[in-house]
Coordinates of C-alpha atoms (C1' of nucleotides) in Angstrom, one line a residue:
Chain A
M128 CA -5.5 -27.7 -15.6
T129 CA -1.9 -28.5 -14.6
P130 CA 0.7 -26.1 -16.1
E131 CA 2.4 -27.2 -19.3
L132 CA 6.1 -27.5 -19.1
S133 CA 8.5 -27.1 -22.0
S134 CA 12.2 -26.5 -22.4
T135 CA 11.8 -24.7 -25.7
A136 CA 11.0 -21.0 -26.0
P137 CA 7.4 -20.4 -26.9
K138 CA 7.2 -18.8 -30.4
S139 CA 5.7 -15.7 -28.7
C140 CA 8.8 -15.1 -26.7
E141 CA 10.6 -12.5 -28.8
G142 CA 14.2 -12.5 -27.6
C143 CA 14.4 -14.2 -24.2
Q144 CA 17.6 -12.4 -23.7
I145 CA 15.4 -9.5 -22.5
R146 CA 14.2 -11.7 -19.7
H147 CA 17.7 -12.5 -18.6
R148 CA 18.6 -8.9 -18.8
A149 CA 15.6 -8.1 -16.6
V150 CA 17.2 -10.3 -14.0
C151 CA 20.6 -9.0 -14.5
S152 CA 21.3 -6.1 -16.8
R153 CA 25.1 -6.5 -16.5
C154 CA 25.5 -10.3 -17.2
D155 CA 28.2 -11.3 -19.6
D156 CA 27.7 -14.1 -22.1
A157 CA 29.0 -16.8 -19.8
E158 CA 26.5 -15.8 -17.2
L159 CA 23.7 -15.7 -19.6
T160 CA 24.7 -19.2 -20.7
Q161 CA 24.5 -20.3 -17.1
L162 CA 21.1 -18.7 -16.8
D163 CA 20.0 -20.6 -19.9
A164 CA 21.0 -23.9 -18.3
I165 CA 18.6 -23.5 -15.5
K166 CA 15.7 -21.9 -17.2
Y167 CA 12.4 -23.4 -18.5
Y168 CA 9.1 -22.2 -19.7
R169 CA 5.7 -22.6 -18.1
S170 CA 2.3 -21.8 -19.5
F171 CA -0.8 -21.1 -17.4
E172 CA -4.4 -20.6 -18.4
A173 CA -6.4 -17.5 -17.7
G174 CA -8.0 -17.7 -14.2
Q175 CA -5.5 -20.2 -12.9
T176 CA -3.7 -19.6 -9.7
L177 CA 0.1 -19.9 -10.4
I178 CA 1.1 -19.8 -6.8
W179 CA -1.0 -20.0 -3.6
A180 CA -0.2 -17.8 -0.7
G181 CA 1.9 -19.9 1.7
D182 CA 3.0 -22.4 -0.9
D183 CA 6.6 -23.2 -1.4
M184 CA 8.0 -21.5 -4.5
D185 CA 10.7 -23.5 -6.1
F186 CA 11.4 -21.0 -8.9
V187 CA 11.9 -17.3 -9.7
G188 CA 11.2 -15.9 -13.1
S189 CA 9.6 -13.3 -15.3
V190 CA 6.5 -12.9 -17.2
V191 CA 6.9 -13.3 -21.0
N192 CA 3.3 -13.0 -22.1
G193 CA 0.1 -12.2 -20.4
I194 CA -1.0 -10.6 -17.2
A195 CA -0.9 -11.9 -13.7
T196 CA -1.8 -10.3 -10.4
L197 CA -0.6 -10.6 -6.8
T198 CA -3.6 -10.8 -4.6
Q199 CA -4.3 -10.9 -0.9
T200 CA -7.5 -12.4 0.5
M201 CA -9.2 -12.1 3.8
E202 CA -11.1 -15.0 5.4
D203 CA -14.4 -13.5 4.5
G204 CA -13.5 -13.2 0.9
R205 CA -12.6 -9.5 0.6
T206 CA -9.6 -9.3 -1.8
Q207 CA -7.0 -6.7 -2.5
M208 CA -4.7 -6.8 -5.5
V209 CA -1.2 -5.8 -4.3
G210 CA 0.7 -6.0 -7.6
L211 CA 0.2 -6.3 -11.3
L212 CA 2.6 -8.4 -13.3
L213 CA 3.0 -7.3 -16.9
P214 CA 5.4 -8.9 -19.5
S215 CA 9.0 -8.5 -18.3
D216 CA 8.1 -8.2 -14.7
F217 CA 10.0 -10.4 -12.2
V218 CA 8.4 -12.8 -9.8
G219 CA 10.1 -14.5 -6.9
R220 CA 11.9 -14.1 -3.7
P221 CA 15.4 -15.4 -3.6
G222 CA 16.2 -16.5 -0.1
R223 CA 12.6 -17.0 0.8
N224 CA 10.5 -20.1 0.7
A225 CA 6.8 -19.4 1.1
A226 CA 5.0 -17.1 -1.3
P227 CA 3.3 -14.3 0.6
Y228 CA 0.2 -13.9 -1.6
D229 CA -1.6 -15.6 -4.4
V230 CA -0.3 -15.1 -7.9
I231 CA -3.2 -15.4 -10.4
A232 CA -3.2 -15.4 -14.2
K233 CA -5.7 -12.9 -15.5
T234 CA -5.0 -13.9 -19.1
D235 CA -3.1 -16.9 -20.5
V236 CA 0.4 -16.5 -19.2
V237 CA 3.8 -17.7 -20.2
M238 CA 6.6 -17.4 -17.7
C239 CA 10.3 -17.9 -18.1
C240 CA 11.4 -19.6 -14.9
F241 CA 14.7 -20.3 -13.3
R242 CA 15.0 -23.1 -10.7
K243 CA 15.5 -21.4 -7.4
K244 CA 18.3 -23.4 -5.8
P245 CA 20.7 -23.0 -8.8
F246 CA 19.6 -19.4 -9.2
E247 CA 20.5 -18.7 -5.6
T248 CA 23.9 -20.4 -6.0
M249 CA 24.5 -18.2 -9.0
M250 CA 23.6 -15.1 -6.9
V251 CA 26.3 -15.9 -4.4
D252 CA 28.9 -16.3 -7.2
T253 CA 27.7 -13.2 -9.0
P254 CA 27.4 -10.3 -6.7
H255 CA 25.9 -7.9 -9.3
I256 CA 22.9 -10.2 -9.6
A257 CA 22.1 -9.6 -5.9
Q258 CA 22.5 -5.9 -6.5
R259 CA 20.2 -6.0 -9.5
L260 CA 17.7 -7.8 -7.4
L261 CA 18.0 -5.2 -4.6
E262 CA 17.3 -2.5 -7.2
M263 CA 14.3 -4.3 -8.5
T264 CA 13.0 -4.8 -5.0
L265 CA 13.5 -1.2 -4.2
D266 CA 11.5 -0.3 -7.3
E267 CA 8.7 -2.6 -6.2
L268 CA 8.7 -1.1 -2.8
D269 CA 8.4 2.4 -4.2
A270 CA 5.6 1.3 -6.4
A271 CA 3.8 -0.3 -3.5
R272 CA 4.2 2.8 -1.3
E273 CA 2.9 5.1 -4.1
W274 CA 0.0 2.8 -4.4
M275 CA -0.7 3.2 -0.7
L276 CA -1.3 6.9 -1.3
V277 CA -3.8 5.9 -4.1
L278 CA -5.6 3.5 -1.8
G279 CA -5.6 5.7 1.3
R280 CA -6.3 9.2 0.0
K281 CA -7.5 9.3 -3.5
T282 CA -11.2 9.5 -4.7
A283 CA -12.7 6.9 -6.9
R284 CA -12.2 9.0 -9.9
E285 CA -8.6 9.8 -9.1
K286 CA -8.0 6.1 -8.5
I287 CA -9.3 5.1 -11.9
A288 CA -7.2 7.9 -13.6
S289 CA -4.1 6.7 -11.7
L290 CA -4.6 3.1 -12.8
L291 CA -5.2 4.1 -16.4
S292 CA -2.2 6.3 -16.5
I293 CA 0.0 3.6 -15.1
I294 CA -1.2 1.1 -17.7
A295 CA -0.8 3.6 -20.5
R296 CA 2.7 4.4 -19.4
R297 CA 3.8 0.8 -19.0
N298 CA 2.3 0.0 -22.4
A299 CA 4.2 2.9 -24.0
T300 CA 7.4 1.8 -22.4
L301 CA 7.1 -1.8 -23.6
K302 CA 6.4 -0.7 -27.1
L303 CA 9.0 2.1 -27.0
M304 CA 6.3 4.6 -27.9
P305 CA 6.4 8.3 -26.9
L306 CA 3.8 9.4 -24.4
N307 CA 2.8 12.7 -26.0
G308 CA -0.1 13.0 -28.3
A309 CA -3.0 10.5 -28.1
V310 CA -2.3 7.1 -26.5
S311 CA -4.3 4.1 -27.1
F312 CA -4.2 0.7 -25.5
E313 CA -6.1 -2.5 -24.6
L314 CA -7.2 -2.7 -21.0
P315 CA -5.9 -6.0 -19.7
L316 CA -8.2 -6.0 -16.7
T317 CA -11.9 -6.6 -16.2
R318 CA -13.9 -4.0 -14.2
E319 CA -13.8 -6.3 -11.3
A320 CA -10.0 -6.7 -11.4
M321 CA -9.6 -3.0 -11.6
A322 CA -11.9 -2.7 -8.5
D323 CA -9.7 -5.2 -6.7
Y324 CA -6.7 -3.2 -7.5
L325 CA -8.2 0.1 -6.4
G326 CA -10.1 -0.9 -3.3
L327 CA -13.5 -0.2 -5.0
T328 CA -16.5 -2.1 -6.2
L329 CA -16.9 -3.0 -9.8
E330 CA -20.0 -0.8 -10.1
T331 CA -18.1 2.3 -8.9
V332 CA -15.3 1.5 -11.4
S333 CA -17.9 1.3 -14.2
R334 CA -19.5 4.6 -13.2
Q335 CA -16.3 6.5 -13.0
M336 CA -15.1 5.1 -16.3
S337 CA -18.3 6.5 -17.8
A338 CA -17.8 9.8 -16.0
L339 CA -14.2 10.1 -17.4
K340 CA -15.6 9.3 -20.8
K341 CA -18.3 11.9 -20.6
A342 CA -15.7 14.4 -19.5
G343 CA -13.7 13.7 -22.6
V344 CA -10.7 12.5 -20.6
I345 CA -10.8 9.1 -22.2
Q346 CA -12.6 7.4 -25.1
I347 CA -13.9 3.8 -24.7
E348 CA -14.4 1.4 -27.6
N349 CA -15.7 -2.1 -27.0
K350 CA -15.5 -1.7 -23.2
R351 CA -11.8 -2.5 -23.2
H352 CA -10.1 -0.4 -25.8
I353 CA -9.1 2.9 -24.3
T354 CA -7.8 6.0 -26.0
V355 CA -6.4 8.9 -24.0
P356 CA -6.4 12.1 -26.2
D357 CA -4.2 13.9 -23.7
M358 CA -2.1 12.2 -21.1
D359 CA -1.5 15.4 -19.1
A360 CA -5.3 15.8 -18.7
L361 CA -5.5 12.2 -17.4
M362 CA -2.6 12.7 -15.0
E363 CA -4.3 15.9 -13.8
E364 CA -7.4 13.8 -13.0
A365 CA -5.1 11.3 -11.1
G366 CA -4.0 14.1 -8.8
D367 CA -0.3 13.6 -9.5
D368 CA 0.6 16.3 -12.0
G369 CA 4.3 16.0 -13.0
D370 CA 6.6 13.4 -11.7
G371 CA 4.4 10.4 -11.0
G372 CA 6.5 7.8 -12.8
L373 CA 7.5 5.5 -10.0
L374 CA 4.5 3.1 -10.2
V375 CA 5.0 -0.2 -11.9
Chain B
M375 CA 16.6 23.7 14.0
T376 CA 19.6 22.1 12.2
P377 CA 20.3 18.6 13.3
E378 CA 23.0 18.1 15.9
L379 CA 25.9 16.0 14.9
S380 CA 28.1 14.1 17.2
S381 CA 30.6 11.3 16.8
T382 CA 30.0 9.8 20.2
A383 CA 27.2 7.5 21.0
P384 CA 24.3 9.3 22.8
K385 CA 23.9 8.0 26.3
S386 CA 20.5 6.7 25.3
C387 CA 22.0 4.3 22.7
E388 CA 22.1 1.0 24.5
G389 CA 24.5 -1.1 22.7
C390 CA 25.0 0.3 19.2
Q391 CA 26.2 -3.2 18.1
I392 CA 22.5 -4.0 17.7
R393 CA 22.2 -1.3 15.0
H394 CA 25.2 -2.8 13.2
R395 CA 23.7 -6.2 13.4
A396 CA 20.4 -4.8 12.0
V397 CA 22.4 -3.8 9.0
C398 CA 24.2 -7.1 8.8
S399 CA 23.5 -9.9 11.2
R400 CA 26.5 -11.9 10.0
C401 CA 29.3 -9.3 10.3
D402 CA 32.5 -10.4 11.9
D403 CA 34.4 -8.1 14.3
A404 CA 36.6 -6.7 11.5
E405 CA 33.6 -5.7 9.6
L406 CA 31.9 -4.1 12.6
T407 CA 35.1 -2.1 13.1
Q408 CA 34.8 -0.9 9.5
L409 CA 31.2 0.1 10.1
D410 CA 32.3 1.9 13.3
A411 CA 34.7 4.0 11.2
I412 CA 32.0 5.4 9.0
K413 CA 29.3 5.9 11.5
Y414 CA 28.0 9.0 13.3
Y415 CA 25.0 10.0 15.2
R416 CA 22.4 12.6 14.4
S417 CA 19.6 14.0 16.6
F418 CA 16.4 15.5 15.4
E419 CA 13.6 17.3 17.2
A420 CA 10.0 16.2 17.1
G421 CA 8.3 17.6 14.1
Q422 CA 11.4 18.1 12.1
T423 CA 11.6 16.7 8.6
L424 CA 14.7 14.5 8.4
I425 CA 14.7 14.2 4.7
W426 CA 12.5 15.9 2.1
A427 CA 11.1 13.9 -0.8
G428 CA 13.5 14.4 -3.8
D429 CA 16.4 15.4 -1.6
D430 CA 19.7 13.7 -2.0
M431 CA 20.4 11.3 0.8
D432 CA 24.0 11.0 1.6
F433 CA 23.6 8.4 4.4
V434 CA 21.9 5.2 5.4
G435 CA 21.3 4.3 8.9
S436 CA 18.9 3.1 11.6
V437 CA 16.7 4.6 14.2
V438 CA 18.2 4.4 17.7
N439 CA 15.5 6.3 19.6
G440 CA 12.2 7.8 18.8
I441 CA 9.7 7.5 16.0
A442 CA 9.8 8.7 12.5
T443 CA 7.4 8.3 9.6
L444 CA 7.7 8.0 5.8
T445 CA 5.0 10.2 4.3
Q446 CA 3.8 11.0 0.9
T447 CA 2.0 14.3 0.2
M448 CA -0.2 15.4 -2.7
E449 CA -0.2 19.0 -4.1
D450 CA -3.4 19.8 -2.3
G451 CA -2.1 18.7 1.1
R452 CA -3.6 15.3 1.4
T453 CA -1.0 13.0 3.1
Q454 CA -0.5 9.3 3.4
M455 CA 2.0 7.7 5.7
V456 CA 3.7 4.8 3.9
G457 CA 5.9 3.6 6.7
L458 CA 6.6 3.8 10.3
L459 CA 10.1 3.8 11.6
L460 CA 10.6 2.4 15.1
P461 CA 13.9 2.0 17.0
S462 CA 16.1 -0.5 15.1
D463 CA 14.4 0.2 11.7
F464 CA 16.7 0.9 8.8
V465 CA 16.4 3.9 6.5
G466 CA 18.1 4.3 3.3
R467 CA 18.5 3.2 -0.3
P468 CA 21.9 2.0 -1.2
G469 CA 22.5 2.7 -4.8
R470 CA 19.8 5.3 -5.0
N471 CA 20.2 9.1 -4.7
A472 CA 17.0 10.9 -4.2
A473 CA 14.7 10.1 -1.3
P474 CA 11.2 9.0 -2.6
Y475 CA 9.2 10.5 0.3
D476 CA 9.5 12.8 3.3
V477 CA 10.9 11.3 6.5
I478 CA 9.5 13.1 9.5
A479 CA 10.4 12.8 13.2
K480 CA 7.2 12.3 15.3
T481 CA 9.2 12.4 18.5
D482 CA 12.7 13.4 19.2
V483 CA 14.8 11.0 17.2
V484 CA 18.4 9.8 17.3
M485 CA 19.8 8.0 14.3
C486 CA 22.9 6.0 13.8
C487 CA 24.1 6.9 10.3
F488 CA 26.6 5.5 7.9
R489 CA 28.0 7.7 5.2
K490 CA 26.6 6.4 2.0
K491 CA 29.6 6.2 -0.3
P492 CA 31.8 4.2 2.0
F493 CA 28.8 2.1 3.0
E494 CA 28.3 1.2 -0.6
T495 CA 32.0 0.4 -1.1
M496 CA 31.7 -1.9 1.9
M497 CA 28.6 -3.5 0.3
V498 CA 30.6 -4.4 -2.8
D499 CA 33.4 -6.0 -0.7
T500 CA 31.0 -7.8 1.6
P501 CA 28.4 -9.7 -0.3
H502 CA 26.4 -10.8 2.7
I503 CA 25.6 -7.2 3.4
A504 CA 23.9 -6.9 0.1
Q505 CA 22.0 -10.0 0.9
R506 CA 21.0 -8.7 4.2
L507 CA 19.7 -5.6 2.6
L508 CA 17.8 -7.6 0.1
E509 CA 16.1 -9.5 2.9
M510 CA 15.2 -6.3 4.7
T511 CA 13.8 -4.8 1.6
L512 CA 11.7 -7.8 0.9
D513 CA 10.4 -7.6 4.5
E514 CA 9.5 -3.9 3.9
L515 CA 7.8 -4.9 0.6
D516 CA 5.7 -7.5 2.4
A517 CA 4.7 -5.0 5.0
A518 CA 3.8 -2.4 2.4
R519 CA 1.7 -4.9 0.5
E520 CA -0.1 -6.1 3.6
W521 CA -0.8 -2.5 4.4
M522 CA -2.4 -2.1 1.0
L523 CA -5.0 -4.7 2.1
V524 CA -5.6 -2.6 5.2
L525 CA -6.0 0.6 3.2
G526 CA -8.1 -0.9 0.4
R527 CA -10.4 -3.2 2.1
K528 CA -10.7 -2.9 5.8
T529 CA -13.3 -0.9 7.8
A530 CA -12.2 2.0 10.0
R531 CA -12.6 -0.3 13.1
E532 CA -10.5 -3.0 11.5
K533 CA -7.9 -0.5 10.5
I534 CA -7.5 0.8 14.0
A535 CA -7.3 -2.7 15.4
S536 CA -4.7 -3.6 12.8
L537 CA -2.5 -0.7 13.7
L538 CA -2.8 -1.3 17.4
S539 CA -1.9 -4.9 17.0
I540 CA 1.2 -4.0 14.9
I541 CA 2.4 -1.6 17.5
A542 CA 1.7 -4.0 20.3
R543 CA 3.6 -6.7 18.5
R544 CA 6.6 -4.5 17.6
N545 CA 6.7 -3.3 21.2
A546 CA 6.7 -6.8 22.6
T547 CA 9.4 -7.9 20.2
L548 CA 11.7 -5.0 21.1
K549 CA 11.3 -5.7 24.8
L550 CA 11.4 -9.4 24.3
M551 CA 8.1 -9.8 26.0
P552 CA 5.6 -12.6 25.3
L553 CA 2.4 -11.7 23.5
N554 CA 0.0 -13.8 25.6
G555 CA -1.8 -12.3 28.5
A556 CA -2.4 -8.6 28.8
V557 CA -0.2 -6.3 26.7
S558 CA 0.3 -2.7 27.6
F559 CA 2.2 0.1 25.7
E560 CA 2.5 3.8 25.0
L561 CA 1.0 4.9 21.7
P562 CA 3.8 6.8 19.9
L563 CA 1.4 8.5 17.5
T564 CA -1.2 11.2 17.8
R565 CA -4.7 10.6 16.5
E566 CA -3.8 12.6 13.5
A567 CA -0.7 10.5 12.7
M568 CA -2.8 7.4 13.1
A569 CA -5.3 8.8 10.7
D570 CA -2.5 9.6 8.2
Y571 CA -1.3 6.0 8.4
L572 CA -4.8 4.5 8.1
G573 CA -6.3 6.7 5.4
L574 CA -8.9 8.1 7.8
T575 CA -9.7 11.4 9.5
L576 CA -8.6 12.0 13.1
E577 CA -12.2 12.2 14.2
T578 CA -12.9 8.7 12.9
V579 CA -9.8 7.4 14.6
S580 CA -11.0 8.9 17.9
R581 CA -14.5 7.5 17.5
Q582 CA -13.3 4.0 16.7
M583 CA -10.8 4.1 19.6
S584 CA -13.7 4.9 21.8
A585 CA -15.8 2.2 20.3
L586 CA -13.0 -0.4 20.9
K587 CA -12.7 0.8 24.4
K588 CA -16.5 0.5 25.0
A589 CA -16.4 -3.0 23.6
G590 CA -13.7 -3.9 26.1
V591 CA -11.1 -4.8 23.4
I592 CA -8.7 -2.1 24.7
Q593 CA -8.3 0.1 27.7
I594 CA -7.2 3.7 27.4
E595 CA -5.5 5.7 30.1
N596 CA -4.4 9.3 29.6
K597 CA -5.3 9.1 25.9
R598 CA -2.1 7.4 24.9
H599 CA -1.5 4.5 27.2
I600 CA -3.1 1.4 25.8
T601 CA -3.8 -1.9 27.5
V602 CA -4.9 -4.9 25.4
P603 CA -6.4 -7.5 27.8
D604 CA -6.5 -10.1 25.0
M605 CA -4.4 -9.9 21.9
D606 CA -6.4 -12.6 20.1
A607 CA -9.6 -10.5 20.5
L608 CA -7.8 -7.5 19.1
M609 CA -6.6 -9.5 16.1
E610 CA -10.1 -10.8 15.6
E611 CA -11.2 -7.2 15.3
A612 CA -8.4 -6.5 12.9
G613 CA -9.8 -9.2 10.6
D614 CA -6.6 -11.2 10.4
D615 CA -7.0 -14.0 12.7
G616 CA -4.0 -16.2 12.9
D617 CA -0.8 -15.6 10.8
G618 CA -0.7 -11.8 10.4
G619 CA 2.8 -11.2 11.5
L620 CA 4.4 -9.8 8.4
L621 CA 3.7 -6.1 9.1
V622 CA 6.5 -4.0 10.3
Chain C
dA372 C1' -31.2 -18.4 -35.0
dT373 C1' -31.6 -19.5 -29.8
dG374 C1' -30.2 -19.7 -25.5
dC375 C1' -26.2 -19.7 -22.3
dT376 C1' -22.5 -17.2 -19.8
dT377 C1' -19.6 -13.5 -18.7
dC378 C1' -18.8 -8.8 -18.5
dT379 C1' -20.7 -4.3 -18.2
dT380 C1' -23.8 -0.4 -17.5
dT381 C1' -27.2 2.2 -15.0
dG382 C1' -30.7 3.2 -11.4
dA383 C1' -32.4 3.5 -6.5
dT384 C1' -31.3 3.4 -1.9
dA385 C1' -28.4 2.7 2.3
dC386 C1' -24.7 3.6 5.1
dA387 C1' -19.7 4.4 6.7
dG388 C1' -16.9 7.8 7.2
dA389 C1' -16.0 12.9 6.1
dT390 C1' -16.9 17.4 7.3
dC391 C1' -18.3 21.1 10.3
dA392 C1' -18.7 22.7 14.9
dA393 C1' -18.2 22.9 19.8
dG394 C1' -16.2 21.9 24.0
dG395 C1' -13.0 19.2 27.4
dC396 C1' -8.5 18.1 29.4
dG397 C1' -3.8 18.7 30.6
dA398 C1' 0.5 21.1 30.1
dT399 C1' 3.1 25.2 30.1
dC400 C1' 3.7 30.1 30.6
dC401 C1' 2.8 34.4 32.6
Chain D
dG1005 C1' -4.7 32.1 39.8
dG1006 C1' -5.8 32.8 34.5
dA1007 C1' -4.6 32.5 29.6
dT1008 C1' -3.0 29.9 25.8
dC1009 C1' -1.9 25.9 23.1
dG1010 C1' -2.0 21.2 21.5
dC1011 C1' -4.4 17.2 21.5
dC1012 C1' -8.6 14.7 22.0
dT1013 C1' -13.7 13.7 22.2
dT1014 C1' -18.4 14.0 20.9
dG1015 C1' -22.4 15.7 18.2
dA1016 C1' -25.0 16.9 13.9
dT1017 C1' -25.1 16.7 9.2
dC1018 C1' -23.5 15.7 4.5
dT1019 C1' -21.7 12.9 0.8
dG1020 C1' -19.1 9.4 -1.8
dT1021 C1' -19.2 4.9 -2.4
dA1022 C1' -21.3 0.4 -1.3
dT1023 C1' -25.2 -2.4 -1.9
dC1024 C1' -29.1 -4.2 -4.2
dA1025 C1' -31.4 -4.8 -8.4
dA1026 C1' -32.3 -5.0 -13.3
dA1027 C1' -31.1 -5.1 -17.9
dG1028 C1' -28.0 -4.5 -22.1
dA1029 C1' -24.0 -6.3 -25.1
dA1030 C1' -20.8 -9.6 -26.8
dG1031 C1' -19.1 -14.2 -27.3
dC1032 C1' -19.8 -19.0 -27.7
dA1033 C1' -22.1 -23.5 -27.9
dT1034 C1' -26.0 -25.9 -29.5

DNA sequence: ATGCTTCTTTGATACAGATCAAGGCGATCC
DNA sequence: GGATCGCCTTGATCTGTATCAAAGAAGCAT
């Protein structure tokens, strides 16, 4: 159950450069070499909690493979997902110690980590890394705030449509696919995880998925494989026609 | 209706140094002088929209006096407040152009602004400003994510209690007052604005305020003046016993 | 096969909060 | 004084989602 550590790239990591570039899109070769020197890989099993809220985090890094979530929990067990980590997403809070919420692997996860102390040292020497981090954090803030609108004001049906269109969009971006025409993807979340993200119950999620299917907005094969014949129709259902591209 | 500009500190601005320090807590005198050179004041009337979503923002700054809100709106008019700006709070997105949501003055507001271009130049020359901004942004992100839990999982009563305890806490911090014993403050928001923040209707807000009053958790004088005899009891109602201090 | 377990769907019912509606209170203006 | 306006409260009713309950479908171990 303890995470496996290795200093070699997992075979599934296609081009770890991409991870480095996620941390700093303007690094030169020397800086990338520096990053290489302090990086290592970690694997986690599905269901494992990578980091507990309040724990000290001694690394920052990015997801190479798999899905993890940021989750907040109340004493009585109610939980709310506050972030979704897909491959290439960054985790970590340079300059901070304790993690503010649980990070949980929803599938098997491989992370590319950088030890925090040397990473912070590098940040001081390399101002554009700090600027890149500020940019990323602003993006996350935008995404969180857009999600507040979803949680506070949208109906169950709109919430589902919003989540599906985010995942579809992310998926297309990762695979460099266009978003016109039919889009098809594997849902990385259970109905329960979707409910945790949307502030709903899993039954309501299931019902609304069925409703969207009956309405012809989506097709569902094998519970988890989703096809969206028309992204515009889905975004119409989500209530955010047009723009809506901020969400992570 | 157009904002009033002036280059002199409004008489209500007690010690603008504090605003500069909010932007950078480690600035030396030379840097503060630099900040002084690019700063100006702006006043807005209650109800005025300081910045429209999508507009270019040519400044960053902080609130000196009054209350403003960050608000998102859907096409059909549903709105969700995604942030609350109290005196000393920072507004702006160095490195970004368009504002992501409306900023609306809820009372008359005075802001201390810095022109964006020179501010960004200064950021490049002065790395610890970028670091300070990263810290502030991380704080905002934490607050936004904690608010997601409120919006997604808390009951109406818990939402109200959460909001009141944030405002009480912020108020006490600004006035350097202790949080034990009875706490008393002026509510800066109408019932409708509270509803927008909490994802409720104004009627529900009113009812739950009455309920908390009847339960003796709060006292209400003149609709807007709130006394909390026991902060612990209020936080108990909010569902976050203990910690819960992240929220802005 | 058979029986587990985990995930999902669907139905019946309950309830929190929304909606619709009316009236109260205080400020400001004439 | 009375009229008007913005804000707040309270009541009656409706509705979307939660809750409780049962059963289907797929995967996996035996």
